[in-house]
Coordinates of C-alpha atoms and ligand atoms in Angstrom, one line a residue:
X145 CA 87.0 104.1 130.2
X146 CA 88.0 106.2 132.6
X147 CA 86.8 105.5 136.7
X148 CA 84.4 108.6 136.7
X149 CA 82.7 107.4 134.0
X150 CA 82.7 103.9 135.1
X151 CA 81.8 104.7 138.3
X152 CA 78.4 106.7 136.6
X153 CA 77.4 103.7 134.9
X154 CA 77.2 101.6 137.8
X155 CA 75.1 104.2 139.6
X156 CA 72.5 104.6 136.8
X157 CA 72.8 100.5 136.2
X158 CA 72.0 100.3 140.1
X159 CA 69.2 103.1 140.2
X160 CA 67.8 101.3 137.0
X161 CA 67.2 98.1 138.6
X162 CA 66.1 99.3 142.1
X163 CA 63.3 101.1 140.0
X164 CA 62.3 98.0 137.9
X165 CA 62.7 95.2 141.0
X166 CA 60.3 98.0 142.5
X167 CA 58.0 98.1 139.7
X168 CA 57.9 94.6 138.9
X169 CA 57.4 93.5 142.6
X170 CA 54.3 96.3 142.4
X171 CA 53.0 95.0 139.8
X172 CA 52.7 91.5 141.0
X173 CA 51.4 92.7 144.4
X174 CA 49.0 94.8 143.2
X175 CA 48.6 93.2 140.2
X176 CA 44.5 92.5 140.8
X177 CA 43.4 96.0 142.6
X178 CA 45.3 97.4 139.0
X179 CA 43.2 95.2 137.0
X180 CA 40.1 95.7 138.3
X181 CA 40.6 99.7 138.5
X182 CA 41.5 99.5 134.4
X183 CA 38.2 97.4 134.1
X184 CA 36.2 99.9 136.0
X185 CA 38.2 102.5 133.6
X186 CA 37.4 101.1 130.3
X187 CA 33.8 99.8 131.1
X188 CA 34.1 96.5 131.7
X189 CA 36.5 95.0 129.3
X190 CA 38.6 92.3 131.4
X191 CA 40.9 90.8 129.1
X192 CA 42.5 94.2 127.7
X193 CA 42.9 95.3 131.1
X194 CA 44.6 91.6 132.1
X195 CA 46.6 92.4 129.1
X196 CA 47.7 95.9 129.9
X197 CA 48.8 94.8 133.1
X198 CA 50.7 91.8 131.8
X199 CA 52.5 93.9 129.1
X200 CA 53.9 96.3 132.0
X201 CA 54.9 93.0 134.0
X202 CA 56.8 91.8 130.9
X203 CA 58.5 95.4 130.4
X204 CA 59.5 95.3 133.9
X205 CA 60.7 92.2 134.1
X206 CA 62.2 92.6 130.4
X207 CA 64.7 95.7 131.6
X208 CA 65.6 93.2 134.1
X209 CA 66.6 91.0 132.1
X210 CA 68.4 93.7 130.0
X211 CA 69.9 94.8 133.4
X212 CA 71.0 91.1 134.0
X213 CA 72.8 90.8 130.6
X214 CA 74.6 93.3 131.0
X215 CA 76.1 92.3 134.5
X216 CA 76.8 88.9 132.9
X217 CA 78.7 90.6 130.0
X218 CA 80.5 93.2 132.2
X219 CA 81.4 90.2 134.3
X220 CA 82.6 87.8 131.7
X221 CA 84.6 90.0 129.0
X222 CA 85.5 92.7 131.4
X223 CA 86.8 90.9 133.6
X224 CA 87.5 86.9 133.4
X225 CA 88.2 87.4 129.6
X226 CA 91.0 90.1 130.2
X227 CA 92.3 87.9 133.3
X228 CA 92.8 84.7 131.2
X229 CA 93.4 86.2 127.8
X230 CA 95.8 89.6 129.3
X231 CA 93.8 91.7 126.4
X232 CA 89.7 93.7 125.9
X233 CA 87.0 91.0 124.4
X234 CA 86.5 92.8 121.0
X235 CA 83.2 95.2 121.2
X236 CA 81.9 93.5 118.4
X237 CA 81.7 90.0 120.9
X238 CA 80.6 91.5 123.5
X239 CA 77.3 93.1 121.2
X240 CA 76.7 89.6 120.1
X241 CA 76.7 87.9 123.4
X242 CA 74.1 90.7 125.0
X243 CA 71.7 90.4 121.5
X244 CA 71.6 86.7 121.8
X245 CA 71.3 86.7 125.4
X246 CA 68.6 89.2 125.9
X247 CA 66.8 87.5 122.9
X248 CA 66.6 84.0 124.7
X249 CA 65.8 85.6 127.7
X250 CA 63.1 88.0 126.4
X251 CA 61.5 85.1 124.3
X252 CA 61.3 83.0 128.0
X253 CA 59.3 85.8 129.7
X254 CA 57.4 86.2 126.8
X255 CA 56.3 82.9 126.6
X256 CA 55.5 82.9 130.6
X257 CA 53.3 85.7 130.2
X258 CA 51.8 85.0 127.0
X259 CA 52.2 81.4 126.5
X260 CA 49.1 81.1 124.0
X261 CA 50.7 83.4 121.9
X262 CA 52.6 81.0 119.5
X263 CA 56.0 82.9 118.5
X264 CA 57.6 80.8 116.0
X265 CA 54.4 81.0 113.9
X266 CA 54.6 84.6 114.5
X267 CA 57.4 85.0 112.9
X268 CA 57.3 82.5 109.9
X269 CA 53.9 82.9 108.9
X270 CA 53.7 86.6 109.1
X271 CA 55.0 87.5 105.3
X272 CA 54.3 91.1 106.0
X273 CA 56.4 91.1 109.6
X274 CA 59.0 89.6 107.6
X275 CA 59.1 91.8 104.8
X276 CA 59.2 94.9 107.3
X277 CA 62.2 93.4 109.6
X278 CA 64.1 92.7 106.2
X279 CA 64.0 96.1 105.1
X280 CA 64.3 97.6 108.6
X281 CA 67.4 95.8 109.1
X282 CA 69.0 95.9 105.5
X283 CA 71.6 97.8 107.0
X284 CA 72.3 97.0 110.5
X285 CA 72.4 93.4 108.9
X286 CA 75.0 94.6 106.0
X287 CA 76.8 96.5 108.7
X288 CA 76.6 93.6 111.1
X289 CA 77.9 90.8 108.7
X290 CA 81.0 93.4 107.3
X291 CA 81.7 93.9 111.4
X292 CA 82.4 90.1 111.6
X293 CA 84.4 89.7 108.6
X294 CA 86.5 93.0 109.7
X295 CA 86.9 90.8 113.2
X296 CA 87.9 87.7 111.8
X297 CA 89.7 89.2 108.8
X298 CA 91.6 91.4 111.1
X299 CA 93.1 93.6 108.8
X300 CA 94.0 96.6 111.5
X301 CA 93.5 96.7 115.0
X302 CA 92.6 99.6 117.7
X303 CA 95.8 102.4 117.0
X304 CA 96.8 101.6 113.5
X305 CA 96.3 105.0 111.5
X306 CA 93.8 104.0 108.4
X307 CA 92.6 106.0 105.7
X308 CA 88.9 105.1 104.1
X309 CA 87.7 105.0 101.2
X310 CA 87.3 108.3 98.4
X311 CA 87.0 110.8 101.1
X312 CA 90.1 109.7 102.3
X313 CA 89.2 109.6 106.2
X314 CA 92.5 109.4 107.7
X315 CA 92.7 108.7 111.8
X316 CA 93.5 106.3 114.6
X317 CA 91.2 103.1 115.0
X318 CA 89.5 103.8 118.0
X319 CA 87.2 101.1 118.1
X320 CA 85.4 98.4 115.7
X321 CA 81.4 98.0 117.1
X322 CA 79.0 95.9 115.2
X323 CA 77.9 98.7 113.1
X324 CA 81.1 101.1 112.4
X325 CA 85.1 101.4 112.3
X326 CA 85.2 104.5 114.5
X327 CA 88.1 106.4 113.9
X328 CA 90.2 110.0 115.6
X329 CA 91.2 112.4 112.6
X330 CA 94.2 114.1 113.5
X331 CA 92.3 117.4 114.0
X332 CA 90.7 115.5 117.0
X333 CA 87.4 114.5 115.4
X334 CA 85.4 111.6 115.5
X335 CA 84.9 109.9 112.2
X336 CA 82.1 106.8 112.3
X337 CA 82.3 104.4 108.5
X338 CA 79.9 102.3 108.4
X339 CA 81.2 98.4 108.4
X340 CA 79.0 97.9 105.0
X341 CA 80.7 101.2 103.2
X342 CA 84.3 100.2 104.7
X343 CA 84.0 96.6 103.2
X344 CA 83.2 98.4 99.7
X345 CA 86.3 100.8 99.7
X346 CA 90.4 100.2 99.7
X347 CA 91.7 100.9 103.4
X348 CA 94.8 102.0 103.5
X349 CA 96.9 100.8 106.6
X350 CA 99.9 101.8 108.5
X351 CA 99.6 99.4 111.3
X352 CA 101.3 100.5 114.9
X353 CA 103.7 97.8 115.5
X354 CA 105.2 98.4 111.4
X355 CA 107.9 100.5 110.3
X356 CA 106.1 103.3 108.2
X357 CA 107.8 105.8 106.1
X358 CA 106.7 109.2 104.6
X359 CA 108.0 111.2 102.6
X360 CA 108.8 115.3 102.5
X361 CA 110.3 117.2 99.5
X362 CA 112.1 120.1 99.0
X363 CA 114.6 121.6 96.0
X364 CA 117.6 123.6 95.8
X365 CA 119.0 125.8 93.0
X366 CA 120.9 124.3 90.6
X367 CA 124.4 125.7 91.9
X368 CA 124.3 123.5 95.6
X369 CA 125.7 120.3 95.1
X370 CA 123.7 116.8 95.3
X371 CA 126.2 115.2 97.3
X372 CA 126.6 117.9 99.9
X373 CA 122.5 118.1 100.0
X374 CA 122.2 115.0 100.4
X375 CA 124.7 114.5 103.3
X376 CA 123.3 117.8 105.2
X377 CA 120.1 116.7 104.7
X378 CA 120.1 112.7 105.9
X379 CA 122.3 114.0 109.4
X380 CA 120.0 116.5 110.0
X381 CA 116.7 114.3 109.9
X382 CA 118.6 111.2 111.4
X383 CA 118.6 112.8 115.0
X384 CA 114.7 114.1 114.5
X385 CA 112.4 113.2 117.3
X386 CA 110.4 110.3 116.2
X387 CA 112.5 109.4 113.2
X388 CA 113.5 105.8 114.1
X389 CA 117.3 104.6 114.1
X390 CA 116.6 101.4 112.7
X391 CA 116.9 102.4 108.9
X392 CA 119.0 105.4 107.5
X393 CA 116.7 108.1 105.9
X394 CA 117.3 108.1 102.3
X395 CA 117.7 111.7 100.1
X396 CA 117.4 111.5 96.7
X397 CA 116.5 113.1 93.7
X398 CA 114.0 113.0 92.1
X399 CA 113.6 115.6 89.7
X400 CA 115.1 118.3 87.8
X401 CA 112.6 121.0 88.1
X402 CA 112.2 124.3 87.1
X403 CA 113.5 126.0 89.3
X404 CA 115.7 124.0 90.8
X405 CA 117.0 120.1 92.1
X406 CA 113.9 118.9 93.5
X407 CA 114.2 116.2 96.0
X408 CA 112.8 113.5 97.8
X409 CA 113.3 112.6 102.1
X410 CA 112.0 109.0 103.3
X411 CA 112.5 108.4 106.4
X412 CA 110.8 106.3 108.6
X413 CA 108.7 106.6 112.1
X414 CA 109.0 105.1 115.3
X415 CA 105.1 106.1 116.4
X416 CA 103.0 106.6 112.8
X417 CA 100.3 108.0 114.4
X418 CA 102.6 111.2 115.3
X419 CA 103.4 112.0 111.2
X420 CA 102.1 115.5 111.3
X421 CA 104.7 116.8 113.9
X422 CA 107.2 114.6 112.6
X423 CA 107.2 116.2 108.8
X424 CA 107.3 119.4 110.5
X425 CA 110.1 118.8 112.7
X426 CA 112.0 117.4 109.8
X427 CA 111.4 120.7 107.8
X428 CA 112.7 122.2 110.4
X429 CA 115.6 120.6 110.8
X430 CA 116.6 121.1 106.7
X431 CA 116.1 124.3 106.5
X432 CA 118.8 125.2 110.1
X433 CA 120.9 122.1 108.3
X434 CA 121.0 124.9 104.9
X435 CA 121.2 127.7 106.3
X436 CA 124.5 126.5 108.0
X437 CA 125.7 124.7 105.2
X438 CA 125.0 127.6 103.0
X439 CA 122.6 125.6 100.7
X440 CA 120.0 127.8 99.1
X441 CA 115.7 126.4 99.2
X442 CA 114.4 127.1 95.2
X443 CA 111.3 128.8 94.3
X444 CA 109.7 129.3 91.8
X445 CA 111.5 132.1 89.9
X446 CA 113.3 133.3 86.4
X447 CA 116.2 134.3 87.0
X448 CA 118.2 136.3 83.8
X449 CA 122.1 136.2 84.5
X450 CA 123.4 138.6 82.7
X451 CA 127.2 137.3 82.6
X452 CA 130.1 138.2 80.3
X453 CA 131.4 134.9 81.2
X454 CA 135.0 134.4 81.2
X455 CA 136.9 130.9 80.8
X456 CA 136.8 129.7 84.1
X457 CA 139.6 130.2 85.4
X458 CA 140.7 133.6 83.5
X459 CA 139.1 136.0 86.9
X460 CA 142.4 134.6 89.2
X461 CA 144.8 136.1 90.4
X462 CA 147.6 136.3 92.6
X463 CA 145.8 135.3 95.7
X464 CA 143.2 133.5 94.3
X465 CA 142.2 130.0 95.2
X466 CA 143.4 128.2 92.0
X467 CA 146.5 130.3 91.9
X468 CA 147.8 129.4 95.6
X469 CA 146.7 125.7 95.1
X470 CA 148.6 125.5 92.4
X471 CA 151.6 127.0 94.3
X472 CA 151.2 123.9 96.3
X473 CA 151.9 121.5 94.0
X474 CA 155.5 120.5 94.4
X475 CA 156.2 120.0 90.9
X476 CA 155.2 124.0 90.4
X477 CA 157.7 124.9 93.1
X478 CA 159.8 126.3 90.6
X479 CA 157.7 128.0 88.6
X480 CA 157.5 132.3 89.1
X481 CA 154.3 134.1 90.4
X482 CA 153.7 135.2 87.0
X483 CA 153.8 131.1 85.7
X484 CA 152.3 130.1 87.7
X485 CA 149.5 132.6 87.6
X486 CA 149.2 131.8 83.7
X487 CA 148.3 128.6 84.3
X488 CA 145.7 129.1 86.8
X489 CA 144.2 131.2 84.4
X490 CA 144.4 128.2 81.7
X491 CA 143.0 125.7 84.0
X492 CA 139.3 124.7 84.3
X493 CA 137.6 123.6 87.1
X494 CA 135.5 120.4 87.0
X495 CA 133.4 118.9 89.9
X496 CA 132.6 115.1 90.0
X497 CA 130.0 113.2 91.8
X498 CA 131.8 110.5 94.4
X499 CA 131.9 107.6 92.7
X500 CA 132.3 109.0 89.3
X501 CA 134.8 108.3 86.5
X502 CA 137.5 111.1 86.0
X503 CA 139.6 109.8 83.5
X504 CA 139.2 106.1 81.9
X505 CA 142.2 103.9 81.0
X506 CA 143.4 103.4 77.8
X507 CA 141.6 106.5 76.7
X508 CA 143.9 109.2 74.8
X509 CA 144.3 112.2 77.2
X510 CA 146.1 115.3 76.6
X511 CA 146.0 117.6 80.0
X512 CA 146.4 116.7 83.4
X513 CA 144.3 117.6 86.3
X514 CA 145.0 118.9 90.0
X515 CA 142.7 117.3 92.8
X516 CA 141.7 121.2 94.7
X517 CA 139.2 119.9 96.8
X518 CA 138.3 116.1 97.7
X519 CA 140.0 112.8 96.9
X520 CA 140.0 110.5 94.1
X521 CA 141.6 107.0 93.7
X522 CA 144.0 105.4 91.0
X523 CA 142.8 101.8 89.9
X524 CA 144.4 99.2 87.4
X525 CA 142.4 96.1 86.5
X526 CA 144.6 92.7 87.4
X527 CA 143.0 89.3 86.5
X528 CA 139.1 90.6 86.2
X529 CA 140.0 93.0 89.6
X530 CA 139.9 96.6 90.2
X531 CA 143.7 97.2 92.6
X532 CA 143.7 100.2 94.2
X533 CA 147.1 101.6 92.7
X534 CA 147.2 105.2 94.6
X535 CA 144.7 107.8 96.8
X536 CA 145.3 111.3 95.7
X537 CA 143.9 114.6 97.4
X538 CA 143.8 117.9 97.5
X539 CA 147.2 119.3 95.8
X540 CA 148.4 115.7 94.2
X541 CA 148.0 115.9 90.2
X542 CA 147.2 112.9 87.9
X543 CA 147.1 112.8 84.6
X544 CA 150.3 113.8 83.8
X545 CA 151.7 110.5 81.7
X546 CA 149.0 110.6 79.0
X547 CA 150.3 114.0 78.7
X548 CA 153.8 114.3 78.8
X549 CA 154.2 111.0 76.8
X550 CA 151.3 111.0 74.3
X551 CA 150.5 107.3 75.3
X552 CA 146.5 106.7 76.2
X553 CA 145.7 106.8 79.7
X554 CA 147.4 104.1 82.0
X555 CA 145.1 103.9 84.7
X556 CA 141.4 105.1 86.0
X557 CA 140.6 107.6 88.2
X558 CA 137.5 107.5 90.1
X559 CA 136.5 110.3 92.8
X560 CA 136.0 109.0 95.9
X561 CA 134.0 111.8 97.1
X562 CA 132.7 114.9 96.0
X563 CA 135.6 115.6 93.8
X564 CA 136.9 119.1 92.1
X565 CA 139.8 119.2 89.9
X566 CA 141.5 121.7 87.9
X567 CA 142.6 120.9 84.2
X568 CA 145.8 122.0 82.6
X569 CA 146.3 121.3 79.0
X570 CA 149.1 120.7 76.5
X571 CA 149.6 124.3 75.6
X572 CA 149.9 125.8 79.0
X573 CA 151.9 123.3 80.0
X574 CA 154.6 123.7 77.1
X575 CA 154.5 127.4 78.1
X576 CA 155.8 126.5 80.9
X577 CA 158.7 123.9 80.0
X578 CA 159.7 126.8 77.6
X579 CA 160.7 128.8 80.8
X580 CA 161.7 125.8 83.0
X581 CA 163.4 123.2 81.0
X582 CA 164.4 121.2 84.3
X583 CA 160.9 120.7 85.4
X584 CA 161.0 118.1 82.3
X585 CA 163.4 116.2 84.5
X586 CA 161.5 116.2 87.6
X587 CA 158.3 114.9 85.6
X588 CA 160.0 112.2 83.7
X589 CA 161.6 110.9 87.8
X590 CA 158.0 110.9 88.9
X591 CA 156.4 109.1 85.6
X592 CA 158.7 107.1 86.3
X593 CA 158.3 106.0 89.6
X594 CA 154.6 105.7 89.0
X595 CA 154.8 103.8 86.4
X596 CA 156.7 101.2 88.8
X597 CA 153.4 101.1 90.9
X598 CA 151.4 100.6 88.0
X599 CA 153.5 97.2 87.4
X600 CA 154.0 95.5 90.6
X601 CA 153.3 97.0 93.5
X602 CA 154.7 94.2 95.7
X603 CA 158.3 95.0 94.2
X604 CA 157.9 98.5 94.0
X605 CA 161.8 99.9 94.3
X606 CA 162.9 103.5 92.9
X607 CA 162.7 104.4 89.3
X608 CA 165.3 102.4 87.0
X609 CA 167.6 105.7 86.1
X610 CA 167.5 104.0 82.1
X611 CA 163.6 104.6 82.2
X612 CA 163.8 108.1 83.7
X613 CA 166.4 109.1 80.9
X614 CA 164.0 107.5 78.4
X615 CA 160.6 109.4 79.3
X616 CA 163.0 112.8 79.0
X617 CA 163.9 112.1 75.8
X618 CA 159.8 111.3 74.8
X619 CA 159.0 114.5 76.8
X620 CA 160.9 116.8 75.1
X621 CA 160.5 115.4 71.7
X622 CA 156.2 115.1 72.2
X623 CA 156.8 118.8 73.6
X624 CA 158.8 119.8 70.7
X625 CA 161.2 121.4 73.0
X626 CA 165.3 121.7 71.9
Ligands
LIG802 P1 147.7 108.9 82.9 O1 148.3 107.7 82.4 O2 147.6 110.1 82.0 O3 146.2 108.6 83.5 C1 146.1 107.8 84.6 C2 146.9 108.5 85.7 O4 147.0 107.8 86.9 C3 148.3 108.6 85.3 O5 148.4 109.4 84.2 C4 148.9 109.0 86.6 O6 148.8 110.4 86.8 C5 148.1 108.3 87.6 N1 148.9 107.2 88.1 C6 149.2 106.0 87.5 N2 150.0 105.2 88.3 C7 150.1 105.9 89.4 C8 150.8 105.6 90.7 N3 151.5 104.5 90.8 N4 150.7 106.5 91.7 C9 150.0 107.6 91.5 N5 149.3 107.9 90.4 C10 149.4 107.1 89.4

């Protein structure tokens, strides 16, 4: 409560009582000249006007009482409960201790001024009073009872974000009374639920002290990558206002859609009761993170390619990506413009996930791959145990013993990130020995070597000159070449 309002109530509470001490201290003073002027009033009859002006005593005297209470609670929850206990009584306490207490009090006045008037047979002999007060208070009672068991069941407290029930109120706990769960929608308005109706229906609750996530969705066309999106995406949100440090959003898909990846963003809060901005913000921030990463939002469209699609591969040229990676290689060196333009036109691209398998061993394999963009790693298994044999990137080839020797594959290569490669085959390959007999040489030096690492890496010394003659022989006889 804030201290103009607080400082209101105490004038009105002070005002109140100076009128009732007035009246009350009137009424007793005057009390017989009163009397005897109703009498004269109503013709005579005493005892109605003795109990007219008793009733406006016990009124008087009754707001007093009320007045009192309400001191007494101020005074003991407001003030020595928060001392000792360092938090607010709960409202629902506080209503209690005024009912009971005005209650008792009331019934002691009542008795002074009425003492012939037996209560407690009052109120158990009258079937019909009782019958009325029952139905009367069917509700408030409900309501009352479902207030307890919310305050000793305790399942949220003031600023935990709740929704209620089929209508799906959803606000901040503002306050738990005797009667209702009031809560603050997030368009600022005041929802009241009845303690009966609340007890009825689930309540969902994010409490303020958990970690709460929500989740946001968006999709991409089918051409950006998962592994990119999913990178952009999670740096972008990490930094977000709001978005708490503690636990690593999490992008994922979850569905191939129509028109595109659709995916899924959890992430989690620091304050829940601030989701609104915080999904916005986080929009925000995914569609600045594509548009400089160059990833594309989808919508819901057909789109009709109308492609004469070429091997891939078959649009390089001189120039081209493929062609001037494969210039790179150092086992191309020697190969002319033309070559080695040939077999950038015969090579496909593939892109791999990180993580997945490119080649498997032991697998029969007959072209050998070019890492163009990423990194992938070469693993043996010794004694149950994936070893790490070689990490190749961009312009290192594998692949090349399965294919030069016709022996299955003698180790697997896994990319290690988002991975692309580019595949040569057997025929463009032999193409090329045609021309350049001595890159045969070369090849079978290198197969050799790696074949050392494949055995023991501990020893690993350079290629046995026996093996390297060997593998040139098996080259050019699996190549056919003279
Ligand atoms: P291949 O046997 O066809 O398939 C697995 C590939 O892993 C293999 O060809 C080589 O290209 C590669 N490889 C095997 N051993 C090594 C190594 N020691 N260093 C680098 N690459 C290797």
């Amino acid at each position: 409560m804030r201290r103009s309002q607080r400082k209101n109530r105490l004038i009105v509470f002070l005002v109140t009582a100076a009128f009732a001490s007035l009246a009350l201290y009137l009424l007793f003073k005057f009390g017989p000249q009163l009397r005897t002027l109703l009498e004269a009033q109503m013709g005579g009859l005493a005892s109605q006007a003795e109990t007219i002006v008793k009733v406006l005593q016990l009124v008087s005297l009754g707001i007093l009482a009320y007045l009192l209470v309400r001191a007494l609670n101020s005074f003991i929850f407001g003030l020595v409960f928060r001392l000792r206990s360092g938090f607010e009584a709960p409202t629902l306490m506080r209503n209690v201790f005024s009912i009971v207490g005005f209650t008792v009090l009331f019934l002691l006045i009542f008795s002074y001024f009425f003492p012939l008037v037996n209560l407690g047979a009052l109120f158990t002999t009258s079937a019909i009073f009782g019958v009325i007060l029952g139905l009367a208070l069917q509700d408030t009672l409900g309501n009352f009872f479902a207030g307890i068991s919310l305050q000793a069941d305790r399942p949220f407290q003031v600023g935990d974000v709740i929704t209620v029930g089929s209508q799906r109120h959803t606000g901040v706990v503002q306050e738990i009374t005797w009667r209702a769960i009031k809560i603050r929608t997030f368009q600022n308005h005041i929802v009241l639920i009845n303690n009966s109706s609340a007890a009825k229906e689930p309540i969902e609750v994010c409490p303020r002290e958990n970690l709460n996530a929500r989740l946001v969705y968006f999709s991409t066309l089918y051409t950006d990558s998962p592994a990119k999106t999913i990178h952009v995406v999670r740096e972008a949100v990490r930094e977000a206002d709001n978005v708490s440090d503690r636990i690593t959003p999490i992008v994922r898909i979850r569905n191939m859609g129509d028109s595109g990846v659709e995916y899924e963003l959890k992430y989690w809060l620091n304050d829940y009761a601030k989701y609104n901005d915080t999904d916005a913000l986080v929009r925000q921030r995914i569609w600045y993170a594509f548009r400089r990463a160059g990833l594309n939002f989808a919508f819901p469209t057909r789109t009709l390619h109308l492609e004469r699609k070429p091997r891939p591969g078959l649009a390089e040229g001189p120039g081209g990506a493929i062609t001037d990676r494969l210039a790179a290689v150092d086992i191309f060196a020697p190969l002319s413009a033309e070559e080695t333009v040939m077999l950038a036109k015969a090579s496909v691209s593939h892109v791999f996930a990180p993580g997945e398998l490119v080649i498997r061993v032991g697998d029969p394999g007959s072209s050998m791959f070019v890492v163009h963009n990423g990194r992938v790693s070469v693993q043996v298994t010794e004694n149950g145990r994936p070893r790490t044999v070689a990490t190749l990137s961009e312009g290192d080839f594998f692949g090349e013993m399965a294919l030069f020797t016709g022996e299955p594959r003698t180790a697997s290569v896994i990319a290690l990130e988002e991975t692309e490669v580019l595949e040569i085959g057997h025929e463009a390959m032999k193409r090329v020995f045609d021309t350049n007999p001595d890159l045969v040489e070369s090849l079978s030096h290198i197969i050799a070597e790696r074949r050392q690492g494949l055995v023991a890496r501990t020893e690993a010394s350079s290629a046995d000159s026996d093996e390297s003659a060997g593998l040139l022989s098996a080259i050019r006889r699996f190549f056919g070449l003279g």
